[in-house]
Every structure is written in C-alpha cells, then in structure tokens.
mmCIF file of N, CA and C in Angstrom:
data_model
loop_
_atom_site.group_PDB
_atom_site.id
_atom_site.type_symbol
_atom_site.label_atom_id
_atom_site.label_comp_id
_atom_site.label_asym_id
_atom_site.label_seq_id
_atom_site.Cartn_x
_atom_site.Cartn_y
_atom_site.Cartn_z
ATOM 1 N N MET A 11 -3.718 12.364 -1.859
ATOM 2 C CA MET A 11 -2.860 11.745 -2.947
ATOM 3 C C MET A 11 -1.460 11.855 -2.649
ATOM 4 N N SER A 12 -0.661 10.935 -3.220
ATOM 5 C CA SER A 12 0.514 10.886 -3.006
ATOM 6 C C SER A 12 1.228 11.921 -3.914
ATOM 7 N N LYS A 13 2.625 12.338 -3.664
ATOM 8 C CA LYS A 13 3.455 13.119 -4.458
ATOM 9 C C LYS A 13 3.978 12.357 -5.584
ATOM 10 N N TYR A 14 4.056 11.021 -5.737
ATOM 11 C CA TYR A 14 4.599 10.140 -6.676
ATOM 12 C C TYR A 14 3.503 9.953 -7.735
ATOM 13 N N ARG A 15 3.867 9.722 -9.055
ATOM 14 C CA ARG A 15 3.025 9.483 -10.163
ATOM 15 C C ARG A 15 2.991 7.924 -10.262
ATOM 16 N N TYR A 16 1.746 7.607 -10.268
ATOM 17 C CA TYR A 16 1.555 6.043 -10.501
ATOM 18 C C TYR A 16 0.343 5.799 -11.373
ATOM 19 N N SER A 17 0.208 4.596 -11.947
ATOM 20 C CA SER A 17 -1.082 4.168 -12.411
ATOM 21 C C SER A 17 -1.541 2.734 -12.149
ATOM 22 N N PHE A 18 -2.732 2.453 -12.510
ATOM 23 C CA PHE A 18 -3.145 1.086 -12.128
ATOM 24 C C PHE A 18 -3.373 0.366 -13.452
ATOM 25 N N GLU A 19 -3.241 -0.926 -13.446
ATOM 26 C CA GLU A 19 -3.563 -1.727 -14.423
ATOM 27 C C GLU A 19 -4.239 -3.039 -14.128
ATOM 28 N N GLU A 20 -5.251 -3.505 -14.704
ATOM 29 C CA GLU A 20 -5.860 -4.813 -14.314
ATOM 30 C C GLU A 20 -5.253 -5.848 -15.229
ATOM 31 N N LYS A 21 -4.599 -6.937 -14.594
ATOM 32 C CA LYS A 21 -4.171 -7.974 -15.424
ATOM 33 C C LYS A 21 -4.427 -9.257 -14.706
ATOM 34 N N PHE A 22 -5.045 -10.176 -15.468
ATOM 35 C CA PHE A 22 -5.584 -11.462 -14.811
ATOM 36 C C PHE A 22 -6.484 -11.432 -13.665
ATOM 37 N N GLU A 23 -7.366 -10.252 -13.810
ATOM 38 C CA GLU A 23 -8.315 -10.097 -12.730
ATOM 39 C C GLU A 23 -7.635 -9.495 -11.433
ATOM 40 N N ARG A 24 -6.478 -8.978 -11.563
ATOM 41 C CA ARG A 24 -5.784 -8.369 -10.309
ATOM 42 C C ARG A 24 -5.391 -7.067 -10.726
ATOM 43 N N ILE A 25 -5.180 -6.158 -9.580
ATOM 44 C CA ILE A 25 -4.804 -4.865 -9.855
ATOM 45 C C ILE A 25 -3.241 -4.741 -9.595
ATOM 46 N N ILE A 26 -2.553 -4.197 -10.723
ATOM 47 C CA ILE A 26 -1.051 -4.028 -10.771
ATOM 48 C C ILE A 26 -0.946 -2.468 -10.635
ATOM 49 N N ILE A 27 0.002 -2.108 -9.729
ATOM 50 C CA ILE A 27 0.470 -0.706 -9.775
ATOM 51 C C ILE A 27 1.686 -0.481 -10.677
ATOM 52 N N ASN A 28 1.730 0.556 -11.281
ATOM 53 C CA ASN A 28 2.848 0.896 -12.175
ATOM 54 C C ASN A 28 3.557 2.230 -11.530
ATOM 55 N N LEU A 29 4.717 2.348 -11.013
ATOM 56 C CA LEU A 29 5.401 3.269 -10.535
ATOM 57 C C LEU A 29 6.641 3.839 -11.246
ATOM 58 N N SER A 30 6.575 3.345 -12.646
ATOM 59 C CA SER A 30 7.517 3.732 -13.472
ATOM 60 C C SER A 30 7.869 5.177 -13.694
ATOM 61 N N GLU A 31 6.818 5.883 -13.561
ATOM 62 C CA GLU A 31 6.969 7.484 -13.723
ATOM 63 C C GLU A 31 7.070 8.185 -12.398
ATOM 64 N N SER A 32 7.458 7.353 -11.413
ATOM 65 C CA SER A 32 7.401 8.126 -10.122
ATOM 66 C C SER A 32 8.911 8.797 -9.643
ATOM 67 N N ASN A 33 9.929 8.488 -10.505
ATOM 68 C CA ASN A 33 11.192 8.841 -10.298
ATOM 69 C C ASN A 33 11.583 8.291 -8.837
ATOM 70 N N LEU A 34 11.047 7.310 -8.485
ATOM 71 C CA LEU A 34 11.466 6.600 -7.214
ATOM 72 C C LEU A 34 12.467 5.433 -7.548
ATOM 73 N N GLU A 35 13.638 5.578 -6.974
ATOM 74 C CA GLU A 35 14.608 4.469 -7.332
ATOM 75 C C GLU A 35 14.075 3.008 -6.918
ATOM 76 N N ASN A 36 14.317 2.149 -7.695
ATOM 77 C CA ASN A 36 13.854 0.702 -7.507
ATOM 78 C C ASN A 36 12.400 0.596 -7.125
ATOM 79 N N SER A 37 11.653 1.401 -7.689
ATOM 80 C CA SER A 37 10.121 1.504 -7.381
ATOM 81 C C SER A 37 9.519 0.068 -7.577
ATOM 82 N N PHE A 38 10.013 -0.739 -8.428
ATOM 83 C CA PHE A 38 9.646 -2.169 -8.873
ATOM 84 C C PHE A 38 9.348 -2.984 -7.462
ATOM 85 N N LEU A 39 10.186 -2.539 -6.405
ATOM 86 C CA LEU A 39 9.987 -3.340 -5.248
ATOM 87 C C LEU A 39 8.722 -3.188 -4.499
ATOM 88 N N ILE A 40 8.134 -1.842 -4.512
ATOM 89 C CA ILE A 40 6.846 -1.512 -4.130
ATOM 90 C C ILE A 40 5.803 -2.261 -5.035
ATOM 91 N N GLU A 41 5.959 -2.183 -6.439
ATOM 92 C CA GLU A 41 5.031 -2.812 -7.128
ATOM 93 C C GLU A 41 5.017 -4.324 -7.046
ATOM 94 N N HIS A 42 6.235 -4.898 -6.716
ATOM 95 C CA HIS A 42 5.938 -6.321 -6.405
ATOM 96 C C HIS A 42 5.377 -6.670 -5.076
ATOM 97 N N SER A 43 5.714 -5.868 -4.127
ATOM 98 C CA SER A 43 5.198 -5.930 -2.819
ATOM 99 C C SER A 43 3.642 -5.996 -2.753
ATOM 100 N N LEU A 44 3.119 -5.127 -3.427
ATOM 101 C CA LEU A 44 1.577 -4.916 -3.323
ATOM 102 C C LEU A 44 0.935 -6.066 -4.184
ATOM 103 N N GLY A 45 0.416 -6.915 -3.474
ATOM 104 C CA GLY A 45 -0.263 -8.148 -3.987
ATOM 105 C C GLY A 45 0.506 -9.314 -3.719
ATOM 106 N N SER A 46 1.746 -9.286 -3.345
ATOM 107 C CA SER A 46 2.565 -10.360 -3.040
ATOM 108 C C SER A 46 2.997 -10.279 -1.483
ATOM 109 N N ASP A 47 3.645 -9.356 -1.149
ATOM 110 C CA ASP A 47 4.067 -9.230 0.161
ATOM 111 C C ASP A 47 2.870 -8.753 1.040
ATOM 112 N N ILE A 48 2.031 -7.717 0.528
ATOM 113 C CA ILE A 48 0.922 -7.242 1.206
ATOM 114 C C ILE A 48 -0.216 -7.676 0.226
ATOM 115 N N LEU A 49 -0.850 -8.805 0.748
ATOM 116 C CA LEU A 49 -1.879 -9.526 -0.083
ATOM 117 C C LEU A 49 -3.095 -8.641 -0.319
ATOM 118 N N ALA A 50 -3.660 -8.786 -1.488
ATOM 119 C CA ALA A 50 -4.816 -7.968 -1.890
ATOM 120 C C ALA A 50 -6.060 -8.555 -1.432
ATOM 121 N N GLU A 51 -6.146 -8.659 -0.022
ATOM 122 C CA GLU A 51 -7.322 -9.200 0.639
ATOM 123 C C GLU A 51 -7.613 -7.990 1.685
ATOM 124 N N PHE A 52 -8.895 -7.861 1.889
ATOM 125 C CA PHE A 52 -9.079 -6.703 2.959
ATOM 126 C C PHE A 52 -8.329 -6.820 4.267
ATOM 127 N N ASP A 53 -8.586 -7.921 4.892
ATOM 128 C CA ASP A 53 -7.968 -8.320 6.225
ATOM 129 C C ASP A 53 -6.562 -7.980 6.224
ATOM 130 N N ALA A 54 -5.723 -8.391 5.056
ATOM 131 C CA ALA A 54 -4.467 -8.094 5.056
ATOM 132 C C ALA A 54 -3.913 -6.601 4.777
ATOM 133 N N ILE A 55 -4.755 -6.051 4.058
ATOM 134 C CA ILE A 55 -4.629 -4.452 3.742
ATOM 135 C C ILE A 55 -4.866 -3.702 5.021
ATOM 136 N N GLU A 56 -5.919 -4.006 5.715
ATOM 137 C CA GLU A 56 -6.231 -3.401 7.006
ATOM 138 C C GLU A 56 -5.116 -3.586 8.064
ATOM 139 N N GLU A 57 -4.764 -4.883 8.055
ATOM 140 C CA GLU A 57 -3.691 -5.170 9.079
ATOM 141 C C GLU A 57 -2.275 -4.451 8.900
ATOM 142 N N ASN A 58 -1.894 -4.390 7.577
ATOM 143 C CA ASN A 58 -0.755 -3.480 7.194
ATOM 144 C C ASN A 58 -0.958 -2.150 7.520
ATOM 145 N N PHE A 59 -2.109 -1.625 7.039
ATOM 146 C CA PHE A 59 -2.262 -0.196 7.304
ATOM 147 C C PHE A 59 -2.284 0.176 8.711
ATOM 148 N N ILE A 60 -2.766 -0.534 9.679
ATOM 149 C CA ILE A 60 -2.720 -0.122 11.044
ATOM 150 C C ILE A 60 -1.238 -0.260 11.484
ATOM 151 N N ALA A 61 -0.489 -1.259 11.007
ATOM 152 C CA ALA A 61 0.808 -1.358 11.499
ATOM 153 C C ALA A 61 1.641 -0.173 11.136
ATOM 154 N N TYR A 62 1.394 0.464 9.882
ATOM 155 C CA TYR A 62 2.055 1.536 9.348
ATOM 156 C C TYR A 62 1.597 2.754 10.054
ATOM 157 N N LEU A 63 0.308 2.762 10.371
ATOM 158 C CA LEU A 63 -0.212 3.832 11.182
ATOM 159 C C LEU A 63 0.411 4.272 12.583
ATOM 160 N N LYS A 64 0.635 2.807 13.258
ATOM 161 C CA LYS A 64 1.220 2.846 14.616
ATOM 162 C C LYS A 64 2.641 3.486 14.414
ATOM 163 N N VAL A 65 3.454 3.229 13.345
ATOM 164 C CA VAL A 65 4.642 3.605 13.240
ATOM 165 C C VAL A 65 4.599 5.205 12.949
ATOM 166 N N LEU A 66 3.655 5.581 11.858
ATOM 167 C CA LEU A 66 3.569 7.008 11.591
ATOM 168 C C LEU A 66 3.287 7.958 12.748
ATOM 169 N N THR A 67 2.453 7.418 13.631
ATOM 170 C CA THR A 67 2.137 8.329 14.874
ATOM 171 C C THR A 67 3.094 8.065 16.044
ATOM 172 N N GLY A 68 3.922 7.377 15.887
ATOM 173 C CA GLY A 68 4.967 7.054 16.984
ATOM 174 C C GLY A 68 4.556 6.204 17.992
ATOM 175 N N GLU A 69 3.566 5.500 17.876
ATOM 176 C CA GLU A 69 2.962 4.486 18.785
ATOM 177 C C GLU A 69 3.944 3.237 18.737
ATOM 178 N N GLU A 70 4.450 2.934 17.771
ATOM 179 C CA GLU A 70 5.439 1.995 17.361
ATOM 180 C C GLU A 70 6.681 2.438 16.998
ATOM 181 N N GLU A 71 8.131 2.119 17.256
ATOM 182 C CA GLU A 71 9.194 2.512 16.693
ATOM 183 C C GLU A 71 9.413 2.010 15.221
ATOM 184 N N MET A 72 9.148 0.730 15.021
ATOM 185 C CA MET A 72 9.347 0.108 13.638
ATOM 186 C C MET A 72 8.383 -0.952 13.469
ATOM 187 N N TYR A 73 7.936 -1.254 12.336
ATOM 188 C CA TYR A 73 7.196 -2.393 11.592
ATOM 189 C C TYR A 73 8.075 -3.101 10.629
ATOM 190 N N LYS A 74 8.206 -4.482 10.908
ATOM 191 C CA LYS A 74 8.890 -5.127 9.796
ATOM 192 C C LYS A 74 7.966 -6.201 9.278
ATOM 193 N N GLY A 75 7.786 -6.045 7.867
ATOM 194 C CA GLY A 75 6.992 -7.032 7.154
ATOM 195 C C GLY A 75 7.542 -7.561 5.905
ATOM 196 N N GLY A 76 6.624 -7.863 4.949
ATOM 197 C CA GLY A 76 7.299 -8.457 3.841
ATOM 198 C C GLY A 76 7.193 -9.995 3.511
ATOM 199 N N GLY A 77 7.953 -10.436 2.794
ATOM 200 C CA GLY A 77 7.702 -11.969 2.796
ATOM 201 C C GLY A 77 8.138 -12.622 1.326
ATOM 202 N N ASN A 78 7.463 -12.476 0.398
ATOM 203 C CA ASN A 78 7.553 -13.176 -0.900
ATOM 204 C C ASN A 78 8.574 -12.647 -1.844
ATOM 205 N N THR A 79 8.844 -11.250 -1.713
ATOM 206 C CA THR A 79 9.601 -10.519 -2.696
ATOM 207 C C THR A 79 10.581 -9.724 -1.931
ATOM 208 N N SER A 80 10.243 -9.277 -0.687
ATOM 209 C CA SER A 80 11.082 -8.189 -0.116
ATOM 210 C C SER A 80 10.814 -8.173 1.386
ATOM 211 N N THR A 81 11.782 -7.589 2.023
ATOM 212 C CA THR A 81 11.644 -7.325 3.518
ATOM 213 C C THR A 81 11.239 -5.788 3.484
ATOM 214 N N ILE A 82 10.287 -5.477 4.256
ATOM 215 C CA ILE A 82 9.884 -4.105 4.434
ATOM 216 C C ILE A 82 10.029 -3.771 5.897
ATOM 217 N N ARG A 83 10.692 -2.623 6.055
ATOM 218 C CA ARG A 83 10.849 -1.988 7.407
ATOM 219 C C ARG A 83 10.356 -0.563 7.404
ATOM 220 N N ALA A 84 9.471 -0.392 8.222
ATOM 221 C CA ALA A 84 8.954 1.019 8.146
ATOM 222 C C ALA A 84 9.341 1.661 9.507
ATOM 223 N N TYR A 85 9.634 2.894 9.438
ATOM 224 C CA TYR A 85 10.015 3.807 10.578
ATOM 225 C C TYR A 85 9.095 5.112 10.493
ATOM 226 N N GLU A 86 9.070 5.810 11.405
ATOM 227 C CA GLU A 86 8.109 7.041 11.401
ATOM 228 C C GLU A 86 8.155 8.025 9.992
ATOM 229 N N ASN A 87 9.598 8.370 9.703
ATOM 230 C CA ASN A 87 9.747 9.105 8.482
ATOM 231 C C ASN A 87 9.993 8.557 7.339
ATOM 232 N N PHE A 88 10.210 7.130 7.172
ATOM 233 C CA PHE A 88 10.691 6.496 5.820
ATOM 234 C C PHE A 88 10.379 4.966 6.026
ATOM 235 N N THR A 89 10.247 4.291 4.917
ATOM 236 C CA THR A 89 9.892 2.898 4.887
ATOM 237 C C THR A 89 10.990 2.395 3.760
ATOM 238 N N LEU A 90 11.584 1.349 4.042
ATOM 239 C CA LEU A 90 12.478 0.757 3.194
ATOM 240 C C LEU A 90 11.964 -0.631 2.556
ATOM 241 N N PHE A 91 12.087 -0.717 1.219
ATOM 242 C CA PHE A 91 11.693 -2.124 0.871
ATOM 243 C C PHE A 91 12.940 -2.684 0.246
ATOM 244 N N GLU A 92 13.578 -3.877 0.784
ATOM 245 C CA GLU A 92 14.814 -4.555 0.451
ATOM 246 C C GLU A 92 14.487 -5.842 -0.378
ATOM 247 N N SER A 93 14.962 -6.095 -1.682
ATOM 248 C CA SER A 93 14.832 -7.241 -2.258
ATOM 249 C C SER A 93 15.343 -8.446 -1.614
ATOM 250 N N LEU A 94 14.548 -9.574 -1.724
ATOM 251 C CA LEU A 94 15.162 -10.885 -1.288
ATOM 252 C C LEU A 94 15.986 -11.411 -2.119
ATOM 253 N N PHE A 95 15.829 -11.017 -3.497
ATOM 254 C CA PHE A 95 16.663 -11.446 -4.709
ATOM 255 C C PHE A 95 17.255 -10.423 -5.440
ATOM 256 N N PRO A 96 18.328 -9.608 -4.819
ATOM 257 C CA PRO A 96 18.858 -8.535 -5.494
ATOM 258 C C PRO A 96 19.728 -9.142 -6.813
ATOM 259 N N ASN A 97 19.535 -8.318 -7.832
ATOM 260 C CA ASN A 97 20.352 -8.603 -9.164
ATOM 261 C C ASN A 97 21.554 -7.948 -9.181
ATOM 262 N N GLY A 98 22.641 -8.796 -9.295
ATOM 263 C CA GLY A 98 24.021 -8.301 -9.413
ATOM 264 C C GLY A 98 24.459 -6.945 -8.919
ATOM 265 N N GLY A 99 24.458 -6.036 -9.693
ATOM 266 C CA GLY A 99 24.835 -4.563 -9.532
ATOM 267 C C GLY A 99 23.846 -3.705 -8.878
ATOM 268 N N GLU A 100 22.623 -4.124 -8.870
ATOM 269 C CA GLU A 100 21.605 -3.274 -8.116
ATOM 270 C C GLU A 100 21.538 -3.434 -6.646
ATOM 271 N N ASP A 101 21.405 -2.418 -5.987
ATOM 272 C CA ASP A 101 21.532 -2.500 -4.348
ATOM 273 C C ASP A 101 20.189 -3.265 -4.036
ATOM 274 N N GLY A 102 18.925 -3.207 -4.670
ATOM 275 C CA GLY A 102 17.901 -3.744 -4.450
ATOM 276 C C GLY A 102 16.993 -3.135 -3.226
ATOM 277 N N ILE A 103 17.205 -1.727 -2.975
ATOM 278 C CA ILE A 103 16.559 -1.042 -1.871
ATOM 279 C C ILE A 103 15.825 0.061 -2.414
ATOM 280 N N CYS A 104 14.563 0.214 -1.949
ATOM 281 C CA CYS A 104 13.735 1.451 -2.422
ATOM 282 C C CYS A 104 13.256 2.007 -1.240
ATOM 283 N N ALA A 105 13.525 3.384 -0.873
ATOM 284 C CA ALA A 105 13.218 4.082 0.184
ATOM 285 C C ALA A 105 12.117 5.104 -0.281
ATOM 286 N N ILE A 106 10.881 5.257 0.671
ATOM 287 C CA ILE A 106 9.951 6.205 0.394
ATOM 288 C C ILE A 106 9.512 6.738 1.972
ATOM 289 N N LYS A 107 9.010 7.930 1.773
ATOM 290 C CA LYS A 107 8.384 8.225 3.215
ATOM 291 C C LYS A 107 7.281 7.373 3.434
ATOM 292 N N THR A 108 7.289 7.196 4.762
ATOM 293 C CA THR A 108 6.225 6.266 5.227
ATOM 294 C C THR A 108 4.724 6.814 4.858
ATOM 295 N N ILE A 109 4.548 8.043 4.958
ATOM 296 C CA ILE A 109 3.183 8.566 4.761
ATOM 297 C C ILE A 109 2.725 8.590 3.198
ATOM 298 N N GLU A 110 3.809 8.771 2.332
ATOM 299 C CA GLU A 110 3.582 8.424 1.020
ATOM 300 C C GLU A 110 3.368 7.078 0.566
ATOM 301 N N PHE A 111 3.870 6.165 1.094
ATOM 302 C CA PHE A 111 3.650 4.784 0.859
ATOM 303 C C PHE A 111 2.315 4.417 1.365
ATOM 304 N N MET A 112 1.870 4.816 2.522
ATOM 305 C CA MET A 112 0.520 4.635 3.036
ATOM 306 C C MET A 112 -0.427 5.250 2.144
ATOM 307 N N LYS A 113 -0.255 6.253 1.680
ATOM 308 C CA LYS A 113 -1.235 6.842 0.496
ATOM 309 C C LYS A 113 -1.264 6.059 -0.780
ATOM 310 N N ILE A 114 -0.047 5.564 -1.339
ATOM 311 C CA ILE A 114 -0.295 4.565 -2.318
ATOM 312 C C ILE A 114 -0.867 3.305 -2.090
ATOM 313 N N LEU A 115 -0.732 2.727 -0.848
ATOM 314 C CA LEU A 115 -1.280 1.444 -0.324
ATOM 315 C C LEU A 115 -2.782 1.697 -0.306
ATOM 316 N N LEU A 116 -3.400 2.786 0.102
ATOM 317 C CA LEU A 116 -4.759 3.155 0.198
ATOM 318 C C LEU A 116 -5.322 3.333 -1.258
ATOM 319 N N ASP A 117 -4.571 3.805 -1.978
ATOM 320 C CA ASP A 117 -5.083 3.924 -3.417
ATOM 321 C C ASP A 117 -5.242 2.684 -4.074
ATOM 322 N N TRP A 118 -4.097 1.860 -3.966
ATOM 323 C CA TRP A 118 -4.266 0.561 -4.537
ATOM 324 C C TRP A 118 -5.186 -0.292 -3.960
ATOM 325 N N ALA A 119 -5.486 -0.153 -2.438
ATOM 326 C CA ALA A 119 -6.496 -0.818 -1.983
ATOM 327 C C ALA A 119 -7.887 -0.403 -2.599
ATOM 328 N N GLN A 120 -8.184 0.795 -2.752
ATOM 329 C CA GLN A 120 -9.328 1.089 -3.444
ATOM 330 C C GLN A 120 -9.663 0.499 -4.738
ATOM 331 N N GLU A 121 -8.639 0.233 -5.493
ATOM 332 C CA GLU A 121 -8.672 -0.331 -6.934
ATOM 333 C C GLU A 121 -8.990 -1.786 -6.677
ATOM 334 N N VAL A 122 -8.359 -2.399 -5.846
ATOM 335 C CA VAL A 122 -8.432 -3.948 -5.592
ATOM 336 C C VAL A 122 -9.794 -3.994 -5.084
ATOM 337 N N PHE A 123 -10.433 -3.189 -4.180
ATOM 338 C CA PHE A 123 -11.822 -3.593 -3.660
ATOM 339 C C PHE A 123 -12.851 -3.282 -4.874
ATOM 340 N N LYS A 124 -12.559 -2.421 -5.696
ATOM 341 C CA LYS A 124 -13.384 -2.304 -6.926
ATOM 342 C C LYS A 124 -13.413 -3.343 -7.875
ATOM 343 N N CYS A 125 -12.178 -3.872 -8.159
ATOM 344 C CA CYS A 125 -11.901 -5.107 -8.978
ATOM 345 C C CYS A 125 -12.609 -6.325 -8.414
ATOM 346 N N ASN A 126 -12.414 -6.446 -6.979
ATOM 347 C CA ASN A 126 -13.313 -7.681 -6.285
ATOM 348 C C ASN A 126 -14.686 -7.644 -6.601
ATOM 349 N N ARG A 127 -15.154 -6.417 -6.548
ATOM 350 C CA ARG A 127 -16.617 -6.325 -6.828
ATOM 351 C C ARG A 127 -17.081 -6.635 -8.250
ATOM 352 N N ARG A 128 -16.035 -6.084 -9.151
ATOM 353 C CA ARG A 128 -16.367 -6.305 -10.605
ATOM 354 C C ARG A 128 -16.395 -7.874 -11.023
ATOM 355 N N TYR A 129 -15.609 -8.554 -10.274
ATOM 356 C CA TYR A 129 -15.591 -9.987 -10.633
ATOM 357 C C TYR A 129 -16.280 -10.680 -9.535
ATOM 358 N N GLU A 130 -17.155 -10.175 -8.767
ATOM 359 C CA GLU A 130 -18.222 -10.667 -7.769
ATOM 360 C C GLU A 130 -17.345 -11.610 -6.800
ATOM 361 N N ARG A 131 -16.124 -11.163 -6.482
ATOM 362 C CA ARG A 131 -15.611 -11.686 -5.243
ATOM 363 C C ARG A 131 -15.985 -11.309 -3.891
ATOM 364 N N ILE A 132 -16.667 -10.101 -3.929
ATOM 365 C CA ILE A 132 -17.401 -9.482 -2.833
ATOM 366 C C ILE A 132 -18.729 -9.064 -3.140
ATOM 367 N N ARG A 133 -19.594 -8.815 -2.208
ATOM 368 C CA ARG A 133 -20.952 -8.323 -2.520
ATOM 369 C C ARG A 133 -20.854 -6.996 -2.423
ATOM 370 N N GLU A 134 -21.956 -6.292 -3.110
ATOM 371 C CA GLU A 134 -21.996 -4.699 -2.955
ATOM 372 C C GLU A 134 -21.955 -4.112 -1.501
ATOM 373 N N GLU A 135 -22.508 -4.740 -0.616
ATOM 374 C CA GLU A 135 -22.534 -4.425 0.681
ATOM 375 C C GLU A 135 -21.035 -4.341 1.325
ATOM 376 N N GLN A 136 -20.347 -5.245 0.978
ATOM 377 C CA GLN A 136 -19.078 -5.437 1.337
ATOM 378 C C GLN A 136 -18.069 -4.248 0.806
ATOM 379 N N LEU A 137 -18.318 -4.061 -0.496
ATOM 380 C CA LEU A 137 -17.717 -2.928 -1.182
ATOM 381 C C LEU A 137 -17.925 -1.536 -0.481
ATOM 382 N N GLU A 138 -19.159 -1.350 -0.083
ATOM 383 C CA GLU A 138 -19.554 -0.209 0.619
ATOM 384 C C GLU A 138 -18.818 -0.018 1.862
ATOM 385 N N GLU A 139 -18.927 -1.229 2.810
ATOM 386 C CA GLU A 139 -18.054 -1.283 3.956
ATOM 387 C C GLU A 139 -16.657 -0.996 3.833
ATOM 388 N N GLN A 140 -15.881 -1.534 2.739
ATOM 389 C CA GLN A 140 -14.589 -1.334 2.469
ATOM 390 C C GLN A 140 -14.323 0.130 2.118
ATOM 391 N N MET A 141 -15.160 0.472 1.286
ATOM 392 C CA MET A 141 -15.142 1.943 0.916
ATOM 393 C C MET A 141 -15.148 3.042 2.116
ATOM 394 N N LEU A 142 -16.056 2.501 3.040
ATOM 395 C CA LEU A 142 -16.149 3.433 4.425
ATOM 396 C C LEU A 142 -14.833 3.291 5.165
ATOM 397 N N TRP A 143 -14.374 2.128 5.168
ATOM 398 C CA TRP A 143 -13.164 1.886 5.759
ATOM 399 C C TRP A 143 -12.030 2.861 5.359
ATOM 400 N N LEU A 144 -11.886 2.878 3.902
ATOM 401 C CA LEU A 144 -10.952 3.714 3.284
ATOM 402 C C LEU A 144 -11.129 5.105 3.425
ATOM 403 N N LYS A 145 -12.280 5.777 3.656
ATOM 404 C CA LYS A 145 -12.588 6.983 3.973
ATOM 405 C C LYS A 145 -12.040 7.307 5.373
ATOM 406 N N GLU A 146 -12.322 6.434 6.389
ATOM 407 C CA GLU A 146 -11.868 6.545 7.681
ATOM 408 C C GLU A 146 -10.367 6.392 7.814
ATOM 409 N N ALA A 147 -9.818 5.524 6.987
ATOM 410 C CA ALA A 147 -8.185 5.312 6.802
ATOM 411 C C ALA A 147 -7.730 6.625 6.384
ATOM 412 N N TRP A 148 -8.207 7.277 5.302
ATOM 413 C CA TRP A 148 -7.590 8.551 4.700
ATOM 414 C C TRP A 148 -7.783 9.684 5.972
ATOM 415 N N GLU A 149 -8.762 9.599 6.761
ATOM 416 C CA GLU A 149 -8.816 10.625 7.824
ATOM 417 C C GLU A 149 -7.602 10.362 8.797
ATOM 418 N N LYS A 150 -7.445 9.107 9.136
ATOM 419 C CA LYS A 150 -6.316 8.714 10.013
ATOM 420 C C LYS A 150 -4.993 9.161 9.494
ATOM 421 N N ILE A 151 -4.802 9.073 8.297
ATOM 422 C CA ILE A 151 -3.735 9.500 7.663
ATOM 423 C C ILE A 151 -3.537 11.049 7.775
ATOM 424 N N ASN A 152 -4.547 11.750 7.438
ATOM 425 C CA ASN A 152 -4.411 13.251 7.644
ATOM 426 C C ASN A 152 -4.170 13.675 9.079
ATOM 427 N N LYS A 153 -4.689 12.888 9.930
ATOM 428 C CA LYS A 153 -4.281 13.227 11.449
ATOM 429 C C LYS A 153 -3.010 12.979 11.646
ATOM 430 N N GLY A 154 -2.516 11.744 11.356
ATOM 431 C CA GLY A 154 -1.072 11.293 11.418
ATOM 432 C C GLY A 154 -0.226 12.218 10.815
ATOM 433 N N LYS A 155 -0.538 12.893 9.630
ATOM 434 C CA LYS A 155 0.339 13.834 9.087
ATOM 435 C C LYS A 155 0.415 15.091 9.771
ATOM 436 N N GLU A 156 -0.748 15.537 10.409
ATOM 437 C CA GLU A 156 -0.711 16.806 11.098
ATOM 438 C C GLU A 156 0.198 16.565 12.392
ATOM 439 N N SER A 157 0.257 15.467 12.927
ATOM 440 C CA SER A 157 1.085 15.184 14.115
ATOM 441 C C SER A 157 2.614 15.278 13.934
ATOM 442 N N ILE A 158 2.890 14.956 12.529
ATOM 443 C CA ILE A 158 4.329 14.987 12.204
ATOM 444 C C ILE A 158 4.736 16.282 11.601
ATOM 445 N N LEU A 159 3.833 16.976 11.338
ATOM 446 C CA LEU A 159 4.290 18.428 10.669
ATOM 447 C C LEU A 159 4.531 19.353 11.626
#
C-alpha cells in the first residue's frame, strides 16, 4: 500500500482515482494521467509498470512518458508529472517517489481490471490472469524496494 491516501470512484464505467486527501501538491496531475496518459488497458498498464520498474531497480536511468495531459519523467527516487496546460500561477508539477507512484498505479490497475470484468469487457479467465500479474508485480515492487533501502 502507498503512504498516500486516495480513493476510487466509478464514473461512466471507468475508474477514477481521487488523491485530494493525499496532501500531494498538484495531485490532480496524477489523477488525470491515470486513464489518459496511462491508458486503462492491460497492455498499457503492464508496459508502463515495466518501464517504471526498470528505473526503480536502476536498469534504466530515466523513463519519459505521458501524452494527453502531462509529461511524466521517472527517475529511481522520484517521478515528476508536468502539466502540458499549466494554469496561470500554478507551476503544474507534481513530484512523488517512484515506488509510491508504482503502488498507486497497481492499486488503480486492480480496480480497472475488476471494472472491466463487471462490464464484461474481459472474461473471468482474463481477470484471473490479470490478478495473477498484479500479484507478481507487487512482488517485483517489494524486491525493488528492498534493493533501494
């Protein structure tokens, strides 16, 4: 689990994360990125997770992603979300520890997978496979966390 407080809400058959209680400055950038910059599809989630894991474990120096709402730059110790459309006085940047973002990403993914099953966008067997992948992903995060402590 992440050290940040957040909740999930279903809107229009999609999972939306609410980080407003996280005390994370400009957390809306992460909220907007999940489902927009990081698509709510298994392949996209897996691809992004692998990229962040490579950075977390030092295999890669940096990962740059994003697209529709922000630029995302991940480094071993922190990830930056920078708005593509900053509002006047706001700096439009959110910084979070990479490992904490990865935890949020996996929690969000779990809710997305369950939602997809509820609306029959995936079969029960696919949900089971995706949940197994999540379990393995959590194990990789824990190994990655041990290597940086």
